[in-house]
Amino acid sequence: MSRLDSAIRRLQAQRLCLNAAVAYVEELPGPFLELGLGNGRTYDHLREITPNRDIYVFERRPAAHPDCTPAVEFLIQGNFKETLEKASSRIGQPAALAHCDIGSGNLVVDKALAAQIGPAISALLAEDAIVLSDQLFNCSDWIAIQLPVGVAAGRYYMYRKSNIGKH
Ligand SMILES: C[S@@+](CC[C@H](N)C(=O)[O-])C[C@H]1O[C@@H](n2cnc3c(N)ncnc32)[C@H](O)[C@@H]1O
């Protein structure tokens, strides 16, 4: 597969997963979390399809076009490893959805980051919240859920937070 084909498939998978995740949490109150502003593409898509949700965006180096940059009260700037731990009081209520688009292309670094920040993300989520990510997570209170039709296994990851069975 060419790199162009691969990039197109990744973006299509991302959009399918975002749309499905938003539908899953339609009845679940709470803000959304976007980890990794990047160029602001997925943030812009999320706010377009859910105009009534507050979306808190975590990013260490915001550099998106101003049109795709959240207002200052919704931009949590810094390293995830520090900002997630302190974000609860600022966000004010458990989140219904977290989209973690955090990959750098360095598989070792990305895997370590996901392992490190999973529990801090989970602490910000409501029961039944949905997590979707470009990274595999192994959080004890997240259950992997089926990907939308058209998304190949391993291309994106989706989880539902569930404390059932956790002690
Ligand atoms: C793949 S890009 C996000 C792309 C974005 N979702 C879009 O659609 O344009 C990943 C982003 O995560 C940010 N990032 C990666 N690791 C981070 C960390 N430890 N703390 C804060 N931001 C981080 C990077 O700066 C980068 O902007």
CSV table of C-alpha atoms and ligand atoms in Angstrom, one decimal:
chain,number,residue,atom,x,y,z
A,1,MET,CA,0.0,0.0,0.0
A,2,SER,CA,1.4,3.4,-0.9
A,3,ARG,CA,1.9,6.0,1.9
A,4,LEU,CA,-0.8,8.1,0.4
A,5,ASP,CA,-3.3,5.1,0.6
A,6,SER,CA,-2.2,4.4,4.1
A,7,ALA,CA,-2.7,8.1,5.2
A,8,ILE,CA,-6.1,8.2,3.6
A,9,ARG,CA,-7.2,5.0,5.3
A,10,ARG,CA,-6.0,6.3,8.6
A,11,LEU,CA,-8.0,9.5,8.3
A,12,GLN,CA,-11.1,7.6,7.1
A,13,ALA,CA,-10.8,5.3,10.1
A,14,GLN,CA,-10.3,8.2,12.4
A,15,ARG,CA,-13.5,9.9,11.1
A,16,LEU,CA,-15.5,6.7,11.3
A,17,CYS,CA,-14.4,6.1,14.9
A,18,LEU,CA,-15.1,9.7,15.9
A,19,ASN,CA,-18.6,9.6,14.4
A,20,ALA,CA,-19.3,6.3,16.1
A,21,ALA,CA,-18.0,7.3,19.5
A,22,VAL,CA,-20.0,10.5,19.5
A,23,ALA,CA,-23.1,8.5,18.7
A,24,TYR,CA,-22.3,6.0,21.6
A,25,VAL,CA,-22.2,8.9,24.1
A,26,GLU,CA,-25.2,10.8,22.8
A,27,GLU,CA,-27.1,10.3,26.1
A,28,LEU,CA,-24.1,10.5,28.4
A,29,PRO,CA,-23.6,14.0,29.8
A,30,GLY,CA,-20.1,15.5,30.2
A,31,PRO,CA,-17.5,17.3,28.2
A,32,PHE,CA,-15.1,15.8,25.7
A,33,LEU,CA,-11.3,15.5,26.0
A,34,GLU,CA,-9.1,15.8,22.9
A,35,LEU,CA,-5.5,14.8,23.6
A,36,GLY,CA,-3.2,16.0,20.8
A,37,LEU,CA,-4.3,19.2,19.0
A,38,GLY,CA,-1.8,18.8,16.2
A,39,ASN,CA,-3.2,20.6,13.2
A,40,GLY,CA,-6.6,20.8,14.9
A,41,ARG,CA,-8.3,18.5,12.3
A,42,THR,CA,-9.9,16.1,14.7
A,43,TYR,CA,-10.7,18.8,17.2
A,44,ASP,CA,-12.5,20.7,14.4
A,45,HIS,CA,-14.4,17.6,13.3
A,46,LEU,CA,-15.5,16.9,16.9
A,47,ARG,CA,-16.8,20.4,17.5
A,48,GLU,CA,-18.6,20.4,14.2
A,49,ILE,CA,-20.5,17.2,14.9
A,50,THR,CA,-21.1,18.0,18.6
A,51,PRO,CA,-21.6,21.8,18.8
A,52,ASN,CA,-23.1,21.6,22.2
A,53,ARG,CA,-20.3,19.8,24.0
A,54,ASP,CA,-17.4,21.5,25.8
A,55,ILE,CA,-14.2,20.1,24.4
A,56,TYR,CA,-11.0,20.4,26.5
A,57,VAL,CA,-7.9,20.1,24.5
A,58,PHE,CA,-4.6,18.9,25.9
A,59,GLU,CA,-1.4,19.9,23.9
A,60,ARG,CA,2.2,20.7,24.8
A,61,ARG,CA,2.9,22.9,21.8
A,62,PRO,CA,-0.3,24.4,20.4
A,63,ALA,CA,0.5,25.3,16.8
A,64,ALA,CA,-2.8,24.8,14.9
A,65,HIS,CA,-4.3,27.5,12.7
A,66,PRO,CA,-6.1,30.0,15.0
A,67,ASP,CA,-9.5,28.9,13.4
A,68,CYS,CA,-8.8,25.4,14.8
A,69,THR,CA,-7.4,26.4,18.2
A,70,PRO,CA,-9.7,26.3,21.2
A,71,ALA,CA,-10.5,29.3,23.4
A,72,VAL,CA,-8.0,29.7,26.1
A,73,GLU,CA,-10.3,28.3,28.8
A,74,PHE,CA,-10.5,25.0,26.9
A,75,LEU,CA,-6.8,24.7,26.0
A,76,ILE,CA,-4.8,22.8,28.6
A,77,GLN,CA,-1.2,23.4,27.7
A,78,GLY,CA,1.7,21.3,28.8
A,79,ASN,CA,2.9,17.7,28.9
A,80,PHE,CA,0.1,15.2,29.3
A,81,LYS,CA,2.1,13.6,32.0
A,82,GLU,CA,1.6,16.7,34.2
A,83,THR,CA,-1.6,18.3,32.9
A,84,LEU,CA,-3.9,15.3,33.1
A,85,GLU,CA,-3.2,14.8,36.8
A,86,LYS,CA,-4.3,18.3,37.6
A,87,ALA,CA,-7.2,18.8,35.1
A,88,SER,CA,-10.1,17.4,37.2
A,89,SER,CA,-11.0,20.6,39.0
A,90,ARG,CA,-10.6,22.7,35.9
A,91,ILE,CA,-12.9,20.4,33.9
A,92,GLY,CA,-15.4,20.2,36.7
A,93,GLN,CA,-17.3,17.0,35.8
A,94,PRO,CA,-16.5,13.6,34.4
A,95,ALA,CA,-15.9,13.5,30.7
A,96,ALA,CA,-18.1,11.5,28.3
A,97,LEU,CA,-15.4,10.9,25.6
A,98,ALA,CA,-11.7,11.1,25.3
A,99,HIS,CA,-10.0,11.1,21.9
A,100,CYS,CA,-6.3,10.4,22.2
A,101,ASP,CA,-4.5,11.1,18.9
A,102,ILE,CA,-1.0,11.2,20.4
A,103,GLY,CA,1.2,9.2,18.1
A,104,SER,CA,4.6,10.5,17.2
A,105,GLY,CA,5.6,7.7,14.8
A,106,ASN,CA,8.1,6.4,17.4
A,107,LEU,CA,6.5,3.1,18.5
A,108,VAL,CA,8.5,2.7,21.6
A,109,VAL,CA,7.9,6.3,22.8
A,110,ASP,CA,4.2,6.1,22.0
A,111,LYS,CA,3.7,2.8,23.7
A,112,ALA,CA,5.4,4.1,26.9
A,113,LEU,CA,3.3,7.3,26.8
A,114,ALA,CA,0.1,5.4,26.5
A,115,ALA,CA,1.0,3.1,29.4
A,116,GLN,CA,1.9,6.1,31.5
A,117,ILE,CA,-1.1,8.3,31.0
A,118,GLY,CA,-3.9,5.8,30.8
A,119,PRO,CA,-4.8,5.9,34.5
A,120,ALA,CA,-4.8,9.7,34.5
A,121,ILE,CA,-7.1,9.8,31.5
A,122,SER,CA,-9.4,7.2,33.2
A,123,ALA,CA,-9.6,9.3,36.3
A,124,LEU,CA,-11.2,12.1,34.3
A,125,LEU,CA,-13.9,9.9,32.7
A,126,ALA,CA,-17.5,9.1,33.6
A,127,GLU,CA,-18.6,5.5,33.9
A,128,ASP,CA,-19.5,4.3,30.3
A,129,ALA,CA,-17.4,7.0,28.7
A,130,ILE,CA,-15.8,6.1,25.4
A,131,VAL,CA,-12.1,6.4,24.6
A,132,LEU,CA,-10.8,6.2,21.1
A,133,SER,CA,-7.2,6.4,20.2
A,134,ASP,CA,-4.5,5.8,17.7
A,135,GLN,CA,-2.7,3.9,20.5
A,136,LEU,CA,-3.4,0.6,22.2
A,137,PHE,CA,-4.1,1.1,25.9
A,138,ASN,CA,-4.2,-1.5,28.7
A,139,CYS,CA,-6.3,0.1,31.4
A,140,SER,CA,-7.9,-2.3,33.8
A,141,ASP,CA,-11.2,-0.4,33.8
A,142,TRP,CA,-11.5,0.0,30.0
A,143,ILE,CA,-13.1,-2.7,27.8
A,144,ALA,CA,-12.3,-2.9,24.1
A,145,ILE,CA,-15.4,-2.4,22.0
A,146,GLN,CA,-16.0,-3.2,18.4
A,147,LEU,CA,-14.7,-0.9,15.8
A,148,PRO,CA,-17.1,0.6,13.2
A,149,VAL,CA,-17.5,-1.4,10.0
A,150,GLY,CA,-14.7,-0.4,7.6
A,151,VAL,CA,-12.0,0.1,10.2
A,152,ALA,CA,-9.4,-2.6,10.2
A,153,ALA,CA,-8.3,-4.1,13.5
A,154,GLY,CA,-5.2,-2.3,14.9
A,155,ARG,CA,-5.8,0.8,12.8
A,156,TYR,CA,-7.6,2.6,15.7
A,157,TYR,CA,-8.7,1.5,19.2
A,158,MET,CA,-12.0,2.1,21.0
A,159,TYR,CA,-12.8,1.4,24.6
A,160,ARG,CA,-15.7,1.8,27.1
A,161,LYS,CA,-14.8,2.7,30.6
A,162,SER,CA,-16.5,0.2,33.0
A,163,ASN,CA,-15.8,-0.3,36.7
A,164,ILE,CA,-17.9,-3.4,36.8
A,165,GLY,CA,-15.7,-6.3,38.0
A,166,LYS,CA,-13.0,-3.9,39.1
A,167,HIS,CA,-12.1,-4.1,42.8
B,1,LIG,C1,-0.8,13.1,15.8
B,1,LIG,S1,-0.7,14.7,16.4
B,1,LIG,C2,-2.4,15.1,16.7
B,1,LIG,C3,-3.1,15.4,15.4
B,1,LIG,C4,-4.5,16.0,15.6
B,1,LIG,N1,-5.4,15.2,16.3
B,1,LIG,C5,-5.0,16.5,14.3
B,1,LIG,O1,-6.1,15.9,13.8
B,1,LIG,O2,-4.5,17.4,13.7
B,1,LIG,C6,-0.2,14.4,18.1
B,1,LIG,C7,-0.1,15.7,19.0
B,1,LIG,O3,0.1,15.3,20.3
B,1,LIG,C8,1.0,16.1,20.9
B,1,LIG,N2,1.7,15.4,22.0
B,1,LIG,C9,2.4,14.2,21.9
B,1,LIG,N3,2.9,13.8,23.1
B,1,LIG,C10,2.5,14.8,24.0
B,1,LIG,C11,2.7,14.9,25.4
B,1,LIG,N4,3.4,14.0,26.1
B,1,LIG,N5,2.1,16.0,26.0
B,1,LIG,C12,1.4,16.9,25.3
B,1,LIG,N6,1.2,16.8,24.0
B,1,LIG,C13,1.7,15.8,23.3
B,1,LIG,C14,2.0,16.6,19.9
B,1,LIG,O4,2.6,17.8,20.2
B,1,LIG,C15,1.1,16.6,18.6
B,1,LIG,O5,0.6,17.9,18.4
